[in-house]
PDB file of C-alpha atoms in Angstrom:
ATOM      1  CA  MET A   1      -0.064  -0.173   0.015  1.00  0.00           C
ATOM      2  CA  THR A   2       3.190   2.359   0.724  1.00  0.00           C
ATOM      3  CA  SER A   3       3.023   3.873  -2.808  1.00  0.00           C
ATOM      4  CA  LEU A   4      -0.620   4.734  -3.206  1.00  0.00           C
ATOM      5  CA  PHE A   5      -2.013   5.847  -0.084  1.00  0.00           C
ATOM      6  CA  ARG A   6      -0.579   9.084   1.478  1.00  0.00           C
ATOM      7  CA  ASN A   7      -1.753  10.424   5.624  1.00  0.00           C
ATOM      8  CA  GLY A   8      -3.365  13.857   6.106  1.00  0.00           C
ATOM      9  CA  LEU A   9      -5.358  15.944   8.455  1.00  0.00           C
ATOM     10  CA  VAL A  10      -8.309  17.723   7.692  1.00  0.00           C
ATOM     11  CA  SER A  11      -7.562  21.012   9.603  1.00  0.00           C
ATOM     12  CA  ILE A  12     -11.453  21.833  10.556  1.00  0.00           C
ATOM     13  CA  SER A  13     -10.843  19.153  13.043  1.00  0.00           C
ATOM     14  CA  PHE A  14      -9.337  21.666  14.932  1.00  0.00           C
ATOM     15  CA  ARG A  15     -11.365  25.262  13.999  1.00  0.00           C
ATOM     16  CA  ASN A  16      -9.877  26.164  17.552  1.00  0.00           C
ATOM     17  CA  TRP A  17      -6.612  25.386  17.065  1.00  0.00           C
ATOM     18  CA  SER A  18      -4.324  28.346  14.830  1.00  0.00           C
ATOM     19  CA  PRO A  19      -2.348  27.232  11.579  1.00  0.00           C
ATOM     20  CA  GLU A  20       0.725  27.265  13.287  1.00  0.00           C
ATOM     21  CA  GLU A  21      -0.713  25.105  15.897  1.00  0.00           C
ATOM     22  CA  ILE A  22      -1.735  22.473  13.604  1.00  0.00           C
ATOM     23  CA  ILE A  23       1.382  22.163  11.344  1.00  0.00           C
ATOM     24  CA  ASP A  24       3.597  22.381  15.110  1.00  0.00           C
ATOM     25  CA  ALA A  25       1.376  19.480  15.979  1.00  0.00           C
ATOM     26  CA  LEU A  26       1.784  17.603  13.131  1.00  0.00           C
ATOM     27  CA  GLU A  27       5.341  17.899  12.350  1.00  0.00           C
ATOM     28  CA  PRO A  28       6.779  15.094  14.575  1.00  0.00           C
ATOM     29  CA  LEU A  29       3.854  12.658  13.653  1.00  0.00           C
ATOM     30  CA  PRO A  30       3.678  10.387  10.948  1.00  0.00           C
ATOM     31  CA  MET A  31       1.371  12.563   8.480  1.00  0.00           C
ATOM     32  CA  GLU A  32       2.309  14.511   4.995  1.00  0.00           C
ATOM     33  CA  GLY A  33      -0.408  16.522   4.505  1.00  0.00           C
ATOM     34  CA  ILE A  34      -3.074  18.940   5.612  1.00  0.00           C
ATOM     35  CA  GLU A  35      -6.357  19.891   3.290  1.00  0.00           C
ATOM     36  CA  TRP A  36      -6.701  23.392   4.938  1.00  0.00           C
ATOM     37  CA  GLY A  37     -10.591  24.840   5.885  1.00  0.00           C
ATOM     38  CA  GLY A  38     -11.984  28.053   4.231  1.00  0.00           C
ATOM     39  CA  ASP A  39     -14.123  28.464   6.911  1.00  0.00           C
ATOM     40  CA  SER A  40     -11.564  29.066   9.801  1.00  0.00           C
ATOM     41  CA  HIS A  41      -8.007  28.753   9.099  1.00  0.00           C
ATOM     42  CA  VAL A  42      -7.684  30.303   5.340  1.00  0.00           C
ATOM     43  CA  PRO A  43     -10.529  32.396   4.372  1.00  0.00           C
ATOM     44  CA  HIS A  44     -11.688  32.916   0.809  1.00  0.00           C
ATOM     45  CA  GLY A  45     -10.061  35.799  -0.653  1.00  0.00           C
ATOM     46  CA  ASP A  46      -7.772  36.522   2.168  1.00  0.00           C
ATOM     47  CA  ILE A  47      -4.294  35.651  -0.160  1.00  0.00           C
ATOM     48  CA  LYS A  48      -1.788  36.928   2.100  1.00  0.00           C
ATOM     49  CA  THR A  49      -2.683  34.326   4.577  1.00  0.00           C
ATOM     50  CA  ALA A  50      -2.868  31.512   2.233  1.00  0.00           C
ATOM     51  CA  MET A  51       0.495  32.558   0.951  1.00  0.00           C
ATOM     52  CA  ARG A  52       1.697  32.777   4.655  1.00  0.00           C
ATOM     53  CA  ILE A  53      -0.250  29.176   5.609  1.00  0.00           C
ATOM     54  CA  GLY A  54       1.226  27.398   2.273  1.00  0.00           C
ATOM     55  CA  LYS A  55       4.741  28.369   2.802  1.00  0.00           C
ATOM     56  CA  LEU A  56       4.763  27.203   6.232  1.00  0.00           C
ATOM     57  CA  THR A  57       3.441  24.390   5.318  1.00  0.00           C
ATOM     58  CA  ARG A  58       6.042  23.281   3.035  1.00  0.00           C
ATOM     59  CA  GLU A  59       8.898  24.428   5.324  1.00  0.00           C
ATOM     60  CA  ALA A  60       7.338  21.866   7.363  1.00  0.00           C
ATOM     61  CA  GLY A  61       7.492  19.467   4.740  1.00  0.00           C
ATOM     62  CA  LEU A  62       4.122  18.976   4.825  1.00  0.00           C
ATOM     63  CA  GLU A  63       1.803  19.588   1.733  1.00  0.00           C
ATOM     64  CA  PRO A  64      -1.336  21.865   1.394  1.00  0.00           C
ATOM     65  CA  PHE A  65      -2.617  18.789  -0.961  1.00  0.00           C
ATOM     66  CA  SER A  66      -6.071  20.255  -0.779  1.00  0.00           C
ATOM     67  CA  TYR A  67      -8.491  23.661  -0.004  1.00  0.00           C
ATOM     68  CA  GLY A  68     -11.548  22.607   1.927  1.00  0.00           C
ATOM     69  CA  SER A  69     -13.848  25.651   0.209  1.00  0.00           C
ATOM     70  CA  TYR A  70     -16.932  25.023   2.010  1.00  0.00           C
ATOM     71  CA  TYR A  71     -18.051  27.392  -1.126  1.00  0.00           C
ATOM     72  CA  ARG A  72     -21.734  25.691  -2.180  1.00  0.00           C
ATOM     73  CA  PHE A  73     -23.468  25.342  -5.447  1.00  0.00           C
ATOM     74  CA  ARG A  74     -26.305  27.309  -5.500  1.00  0.00           C
ATOM     75  CA  GLU A  75     -28.918  28.217  -7.852  1.00  0.00           C
ATOM     76  CA  VAL A  76     -28.339  31.199  -9.938  1.00  0.00           C
ATOM     77  CA  ASP A  77     -30.143  33.108 -12.345  1.00  0.00           C
ATOM     78  CA  PRO A  78     -27.921  32.976 -15.980  1.00  0.00           C
ATOM     79  CA  SER A  79     -29.056  36.158 -16.844  1.00  0.00           C
ATOM     80  CA  ALA A  80     -27.389  37.929 -14.287  1.00  0.00           C
ATOM     81  CA  GLY A  81     -23.824  37.462 -15.970  1.00  0.00           C
ATOM     82  CA  GLU A  82     -21.063  36.060 -13.965  1.00  0.00           C
ATOM     83  CA  PRO A  83     -23.803  35.019 -11.169  1.00  0.00           C
ATOM     84  CA  ASP A  84     -21.128  34.418  -7.981  1.00  0.00           C
ATOM     85  CA  PRO A  85     -17.826  36.187  -8.037  1.00  0.00           C
ATOM     86  CA  ALA A  86     -17.140  34.187  -4.665  1.00  0.00           C
ATOM     87  CA  ILE A  87     -15.919  31.430  -6.737  1.00  0.00           C
ATOM     88  CA  ASP A  88     -12.887  33.860  -8.333  1.00  0.00           C
ATOM     89  CA  ALA A  89     -11.951  34.480  -4.752  1.00  0.00           C
ATOM     90  CA  VAL A  90     -12.070  30.877  -4.022  1.00  0.00           C
ATOM     91  CA  LEU A  91     -10.023  30.062  -6.596  1.00  0.00           C
ATOM     92  CA  ASP A  92      -7.628  32.765  -6.157  1.00  0.00           C
ATOM     93  CA  THR A  93      -7.017  31.097  -2.745  1.00  0.00           C
ATOM     94  CA  ALA A  94      -6.488  27.715  -3.437  1.00  0.00           C
ATOM     95  CA  GLU A  95      -3.711  29.310  -5.832  1.00  0.00           C
ATOM     96  CA  ALA A  96      -2.319  31.403  -3.488  1.00  0.00           C
ATOM     97  CA  LEU A  97      -2.171  28.415  -0.737  1.00  0.00           C
ATOM     98  CA  GLY A  98      -0.405  25.888  -3.023  1.00  0.00           C
ATOM     99  CA  SER A  99      -3.657  23.400  -3.061  1.00  0.00           C
ATOM    100  CA  ARG A 100      -4.359  21.823  -6.446  1.00  0.00           C
ATOM    101  CA  ARG A 101      -7.368  20.329  -5.598  1.00  0.00           C
ATOM    102  CA  ILE A 102     -10.534  22.275  -3.864  1.00  0.00           C
ATOM    103  CA  ARG A 103     -13.663  20.740  -1.841  1.00  0.00           C
ATOM    104  CA  VAL A 104     -16.854  21.637  -2.967  1.00  0.00           C
ATOM    105  CA  TRP A 105     -20.367  21.139  -1.412  1.00  0.00           C
ATOM    106  CA  ALA A 106     -22.868  20.054  -4.533  1.00  0.00           C
ATOM    107  CA  GLY A 107     -25.886  22.099  -3.322  1.00  0.00           C
ATOM    108  CA  GLU A 108     -27.851  22.554   0.054  1.00  0.00           C
ATOM    109  CA  MET A 109     -30.541  19.475   0.098  1.00  0.00           C
ATOM    110  CA  ASP A 110     -30.244  15.606  -0.771  1.00  0.00           C
ATOM    111  CA  PHE A 111     -30.579  14.332  -4.496  1.00  0.00           C
ATOM    112  CA  GLU A 112     -33.899  12.686  -3.117  1.00  0.00           C
ATOM    113  CA  GLU A 113     -35.530  16.040  -1.934  1.00  0.00           C
ATOM    114  CA  ALA A 114     -34.102  17.747  -5.442  1.00  0.00           C
ATOM    115  CA  ASN A 115     -36.442  18.441  -7.827  1.00  0.00           C
ATOM    116  CA  ALA A 116     -35.121  18.082 -11.619  1.00  0.00           C
ATOM    117  CA  SER A 117     -34.745  21.641 -12.053  1.00  0.00           C
ATOM    118  CA  TYR A 118     -32.632  21.818  -8.994  1.00  0.00           C
ATOM    119  CA  GLN A 119     -30.449  19.187  -9.893  1.00  0.00           C
ATOM    120  CA  GLN A 120     -30.038  20.431 -13.771  1.00  0.00           C
ATOM    121  CA  ALA A 121     -28.811  23.922 -12.021  1.00  0.00           C
ATOM    122  CA  ILE A 122     -26.506  22.519  -9.606  1.00  0.00           C
ATOM    123  CA  ALA A 123     -25.114  20.155 -12.333  1.00  0.00           C
ATOM    124  CA  GLU A 124     -24.481  23.485 -14.712  1.00  0.00           C
ATOM    125  CA  ARG A 125     -22.832  25.624 -11.887  1.00  0.00           C
ATOM    126  CA  ALA A 126     -20.578  22.047 -11.353  1.00  0.00           C
ATOM    127  CA  ARG A 127     -19.580  21.866 -14.652  1.00  0.00           C
ATOM    128  CA  GLU A 128     -19.128  25.867 -15.056  1.00  0.00           C
ATOM    129  CA  VAL A 129     -17.039  25.925 -11.831  1.00  0.00           C
ATOM    130  CA  ALA A 130     -15.174  23.267 -12.971  1.00  0.00           C
ATOM    131  CA  GLU A 131     -14.118  24.881 -16.330  1.00  0.00           C
ATOM    132  CA  LEU A 132     -12.624  27.730 -14.610  1.00  0.00           C
ATOM    133  CA  ALA A 133     -10.733  25.673 -12.195  1.00  0.00           C
ATOM    134  CA  SER A 134      -9.792  23.758 -15.207  1.00  0.00           C
ATOM    135  CA  LYS A 135      -8.038  26.962 -16.715  1.00  0.00           C
ATOM    136  CA  ARG A 136      -6.033  26.936 -13.923  1.00  0.00           C
ATOM    137  CA  GLY A 137      -4.571  23.646 -13.370  1.00  0.00           C
ATOM    138  CA  LEU A 138      -7.002  22.944 -10.502  1.00  0.00           C
ATOM    139  CA  VAL A 139      -9.446  20.229  -9.619  1.00  0.00           C
ATOM    140  CA  ILE A 140     -13.137  20.164  -8.228  1.00  0.00           C
ATOM    141  CA  ASP A 141     -13.835  17.534  -5.510  1.00  0.00           C
ATOM    142  CA  LEU A 142     -17.811  16.968  -4.209  1.00  0.00           C
ATOM    143  CA  GLU A 143     -17.865  16.593  -0.514  1.00  0.00           C
ATOM    144  CA  PHE A 144     -19.916  13.229   0.140  1.00  0.00           C
ATOM    145  CA  HIS A 145     -22.431  14.200   2.496  1.00  0.00           C
ATOM    146  CA  GLY A 146     -25.878  14.659   3.583  1.00  0.00           C
ATOM    147  CA  GLY A 147     -27.724  17.798   2.880  1.00  0.00           C
ATOM    148  CA  THR A 148     -26.183  17.740  -0.565  1.00  0.00           C
ATOM    149  CA  LEU A 149     -26.753  16.373  -3.754  1.00  0.00           C
ATOM    150  CA  ASN A 150     -23.483  13.904  -3.244  1.00  0.00           C
ATOM    151  CA  ASN A 151     -25.265  11.842  -0.339  1.00  0.00           C
ATOM    152  CA  SER A 152     -24.969   8.511  -1.721  1.00  0.00           C
ATOM    153  CA  ALA A 153     -22.966   6.226  -4.051  1.00  0.00           C
ATOM    154  CA  LEU A 154     -25.860   6.067  -6.447  1.00  0.00           C
ATOM    155  CA  ASN A 155     -26.754   9.391  -6.386  1.00  0.00           C
ATOM    156  CA  SER A 156     -23.198  10.516  -6.515  1.00  0.00           C
ATOM    157  CA  LEU A 157     -22.920   8.315  -9.715  1.00  0.00           C
ATOM    158  CA  LYS A 158     -26.315  10.018 -11.274  1.00  0.00           C
ATOM    159  CA  LEU A 159     -24.724  13.557 -10.306  1.00  0.00           C
ATOM    160  CA  LEU A 160     -21.392  13.095 -11.837  1.00  0.00           C
ATOM    161  CA  ALA A 161     -23.037  12.424 -15.101  1.00  0.00           C
ATOM    162  CA  GLN A 162     -25.380  14.997 -14.949  1.00  0.00           C
ATOM    163  CA  ILE A 163     -22.374  17.021 -14.210  1.00  0.00           C
ATOM    164  CA  ASP A 164     -20.260  15.060 -17.107  1.00  0.00           C
ATOM    165  CA  HIS A 165     -17.169  17.033 -16.520  1.00  0.00           C
ATOM    166  CA  THR A 166     -13.382  15.437 -16.380  1.00  0.00           C
ATOM    167  CA  ASN A 167     -12.487  17.979 -13.967  1.00  0.00           C
ATOM    168  CA  VAL A 168     -14.737  17.051 -10.958  1.00  0.00           C
ATOM    169  CA  ARG A 169     -14.642  13.954  -8.497  1.00  0.00           C
ATOM    170  CA  THR A 170     -15.901  13.003  -5.506  1.00  0.00           C
ATOM    171  CA  LEU A 171     -14.387  12.521  -2.363  1.00  0.00           C
ATOM    172  CA  TRP A 172     -15.481   9.768  -0.078  1.00  0.00           C
ATOM    173  CA  GLN A 173     -16.049   8.954   3.428  1.00  0.00           C
ATOM    174  CA  PRO A 174     -18.075   5.953   5.487  1.00  0.00           C
ATOM    175  CA  VAL A 175     -21.370   6.431   6.286  1.00  0.00           C
ATOM    176  CA  MET A 176     -21.874   5.036   9.787  1.00  0.00           C
ATOM    177  CA  ASP A 177     -25.494   4.170   9.672  1.00  0.00           C
ATOM    178  CA  LEU A 178     -25.282   1.813   6.863  1.00  0.00           C
ATOM    179  CA  PRO A 179     -24.104  -1.620   7.123  1.00  0.00           C
ATOM    180  CA  LEU A 180     -20.574  -2.516   6.421  1.00  0.00           C
ATOM    181  CA  LYS A 181     -21.283  -4.141   3.455  1.00  0.00           C
ATOM    182  CA  ASP A 182     -23.179  -1.343   1.706  1.00  0.00           C
ATOM    183  CA  ARG A 183     -20.620   1.019   2.462  1.00  0.00           C
ATOM    184  CA  LEU A 184     -18.001  -1.238   0.608  1.00  0.00           C
ATOM    185  CA  ASP A 185     -20.692  -1.780  -2.146  1.00  0.00           C
ATOM    186  CA  GLY A 186     -20.963   2.163  -2.651  1.00  0.00           C
ATOM    187  CA  LEU A 187     -16.928   2.498  -2.560  1.00  0.00           C
ATOM    188  CA  LYS A 188     -16.554  -0.150  -5.401  1.00  0.00           C
ATOM    189  CA  LEU A 189     -19.280   1.377  -7.075  1.00  0.00           C
ATOM    190  CA  LEU A 190     -17.542   4.869  -7.045  1.00  0.00           C
ATOM    191  CA  LEU A 191     -14.049   3.804  -7.225  1.00  0.00           C
ATOM    192  CA  PRO A 192     -13.216   5.170 -10.537  1.00  0.00           C
ATOM    193  CA  HIS A 193     -14.968   8.297  -9.499  1.00  0.00           C
ATOM    194  CA  ILE A 194     -13.265   9.049  -5.871  1.00  0.00           C
ATOM    195  CA  SER A 195     -10.297  11.361  -5.712  1.00  0.00           C
ATOM    196  CA  ASN A 196      -9.596  11.241  -1.829  1.00  0.00           C
ATOM    197  CA  LEU A 197     -10.882   9.861   1.902  1.00  0.00           C
ATOM    198  CA  HIS A 198     -11.597  11.555   4.840  1.00  0.00           C
ATOM    199  CA  CYS A 199     -11.231   8.727   7.719  1.00  0.00           C
ATOM    200  CA  PHE A 200     -12.790   8.637  10.901  1.00  0.00           C
ATOM    201  CA  HIS A 201     -14.201   6.017  13.262  1.00  0.00           C
ATOM    202  CA  TRP A 202     -17.673   6.794  15.156  1.00  0.00           C
ATOM    203  CA  GLY A 203     -20.028   4.646  17.218  1.00  0.00           C
ATOM    204  CA  PRO A 204     -23.711   4.362  17.103  1.00  0.00           C
ATOM    205  CA  GLY A 205     -24.555   7.922  18.179  1.00  0.00           C
ATOM    206  CA  GLY A 206     -22.525   9.553  14.940  1.00  0.00           C
ATOM    207  CA  PHE A 207     -20.385  12.579  14.960  1.00  0.00           C
ATOM    208  CA  HIS A 208     -21.152  12.732  19.177  1.00  0.00           C
ATOM    209  CA  ASP A 209     -19.757   9.240  19.204  1.00  0.00           C
ATOM    210  CA  ARG A 210     -16.301   9.353  18.036  1.00  0.00           C
ATOM    211  CA  ARG A 211     -14.014   6.773  18.762  1.00  0.00           C
ATOM    212  CA  GLN A 212     -10.483   5.817  18.399  1.00  0.00           C
ATOM    213  CA  LEU A 213      -9.153   4.636  14.837  1.00  0.00           C
ATOM    214  CA  ALA A 214      -7.525   1.678  16.155  1.00  0.00           C
ATOM    215  CA  GLU A 215     -11.343   0.665  17.120  1.00  0.00           C
ATOM    216  CA  GLY A 216     -12.330   0.585  13.406  1.00  0.00           C
ATOM    217  CA  MET A 217      -9.255  -0.984  11.926  1.00  0.00           C
ATOM    218  CA  ALA A 218     -10.597  -4.250  10.688  1.00  0.00           C
ATOM    219  CA  ASP A 219     -13.186  -1.465   8.695  1.00  0.00           C
ATOM    220  CA  TRP A 220     -10.613   0.469   7.059  1.00  0.00           C
ATOM    221  CA  ARG A 221      -8.002  -2.443   6.242  1.00  0.00           C
ATOM    222  CA  ALA A 222     -11.309  -3.064   3.853  1.00  0.00           C
ATOM    223  CA  TYR A 223     -11.731   0.031   2.727  1.00  0.00           C
ATOM    224  CA  LEU A 224      -7.920   0.671   1.473  1.00  0.00           C
ATOM    225  CA  GLU A 225      -8.221  -2.742   0.046  1.00  0.00           C
ATOM    226  CA  GLY A 226     -10.922  -1.685  -2.051  1.00  0.00           C
ATOM    227  CA  LEU A 227      -9.241   1.466  -3.267  1.00  0.00           C
ATOM    228  CA  GLN A 228      -5.910  -0.516  -4.422  1.00  0.00           C
ATOM    229  CA  GLU A 229      -7.844  -2.114  -7.374  1.00  0.00           C
ATOM    230  CA  SER A 230      -7.645   0.685  -9.105  1.00  0.00           C
ATOM    231  CA  GLY A 231      -4.148   1.382  -8.623  1.00  0.00           C
ATOM    232  CA  GLN A 232      -5.001   5.515  -8.178  1.00  0.00           C
ATOM    233  CA  PRO A 233      -2.929   7.129  -5.191  1.00  0.00           C
ATOM    234  CA  ARG A 234      -5.176   8.827  -3.228  1.00  0.00           C
ATOM    235  CA  TRP A 235      -4.831  10.952   0.496  1.00  0.00           C
ATOM    236  CA  ILE A 236      -6.573   9.501   3.222  1.00  0.00           C
ATOM    237  CA  SER A 237      -6.935  12.208   5.894  1.00  0.00           C
ATOM    238  CA  LEU A 238      -7.537  11.937   9.374  1.00  0.00           C
ATOM    239  CA  GLU A 239     -11.075  14.335  10.444  1.00  0.00           C
ATOM    240  CA  PHE A 240     -12.724  14.590  13.807  1.00  0.00           C
ATOM    241  CA  VAL A 241     -10.735  12.736  16.713  1.00  0.00           C
ATOM    242  CA  ARG A 242     -12.118  11.904  19.735  1.00  0.00           C
ATOM    243  CA  GLY A 243     -12.426  14.648  22.381  1.00  0.00           C
ATOM    244  CA  ASP A 244     -10.630  17.152  19.792  1.00  0.00           C
ATOM    245  CA  SER A 245      -7.487  16.231  21.113  1.00  0.00           C
ATOM    246  CA  LEU A 246      -3.788  15.922  20.853  1.00  0.00           C
ATOM    247  CA  ASP A 247      -3.627  12.823  22.199  1.00  0.00           C
ATOM    248  CA  SER A 248      -6.239  11.626  19.519  1.00  0.00           C
ATOM    249  CA  LEU A 249      -4.572  13.081  17.251  1.00  0.00           C
ATOM    250  CA  GLU A 250      -1.087  11.367  18.004  1.00  0.00           C
ATOM    251  CA  LYS A 251      -2.846   7.966  18.243  1.00  0.00           C
ATOM    252  CA  ASP A 252      -5.120   8.085  15.237  1.00  0.00           C
ATOM    253  CA  SER A 253      -1.895   9.267  13.234  1.00  0.00           C
ATOM    254  CA  ARG A 254      -0.249   6.148  13.792  1.00  0.00           C
ATOM    255  CA  THR A 255      -3.158   3.706  13.885  1.00  0.00           C
ATOM    256  CA  LEU A 256      -3.557   5.266  10.174  1.00  0.00           C
ATOM    257  CA  ALA A 257       0.273   5.329   9.225  1.00  0.00           C
ATOM    258  CA  GLU A 258       0.007   1.352  10.235  1.00  0.00           C
ATOM    259  CA  LEU A 259      -3.524   0.936   8.115  1.00  0.00           C
ATOM    260  CA  THR A 260      -1.509   2.454   5.025  1.00  0.00           C
ATOM    261  CA  GLY A 261       1.934   0.916   5.534  1.00  0.00           C
ATOM    262  CA  GLY A 262       3.581   4.250   5.070  1.00  0.00           C
ATOM    263  CA  ASP A 263       7.308   4.851   5.963  1.00  0.00           C
ATOM    264  CA  PHE A 264       6.954   8.119   7.539  1.00  0.00           C
ATOM    265  CA  ARG A 265       9.085   9.872  10.298  1.00  0.00           C
ATOM    266  CA  TYR A 266       8.176   9.360  14.006  1.00  0.00           C
ATOM    267  CA  ALA A 267       9.718  12.059  16.866  1.00  0.00           C
TER     268      ALA A 267
END
């Protein structure tokens, strides 16, 4: 697995930490990169901050591999010309940070709740943004999450088909209220379209029942074995560790290194 997977952190796991504190915490750990959050650590349009954080990240031997923008595609009025100049700020910030990938959210409702008009509007906007990103050498990754059109494996396939652009991929994370077999089936179904993964392990209580990653090693071994079939390199990024603590981050980072077979530095 060593050549396929790289280990990272989603920075919004520690929204209350400064970027410098996150970088300092990761330096001695078996980690290689950070997905920086646009809703907290690297705000849209703050180019000076993006350049500074990108530089600090690289100087620490880490890669700012993705920009978690929290930008959402929304229905827009095409007669208004450029309907959402905010996307320019997102693209500018990702470039300044040195991130090739940008994480975005596909709308504001589940696929099942959206009518055909809404689905088409979001797909068209995604296609427009994908084209803008492509001209800058950037790639669009759709958040795989409830409350968006990209809320399940089957719906993700439908949405990607509607968008119909090679510069749009989907992220993946386990939907913990589904049986393991269903999670694995969904992963296999989406395999050609998956960019990177967000990594966590939760108990029956979901987000508020966060567990050590070591408790989910069997599940994660199965996910990573499934991913190997494509032979595509991917980032596996820790997100929302138990208790939002440095101790949990340290333990989970070592568990992740064991899972991915990475040859990483240790303190």
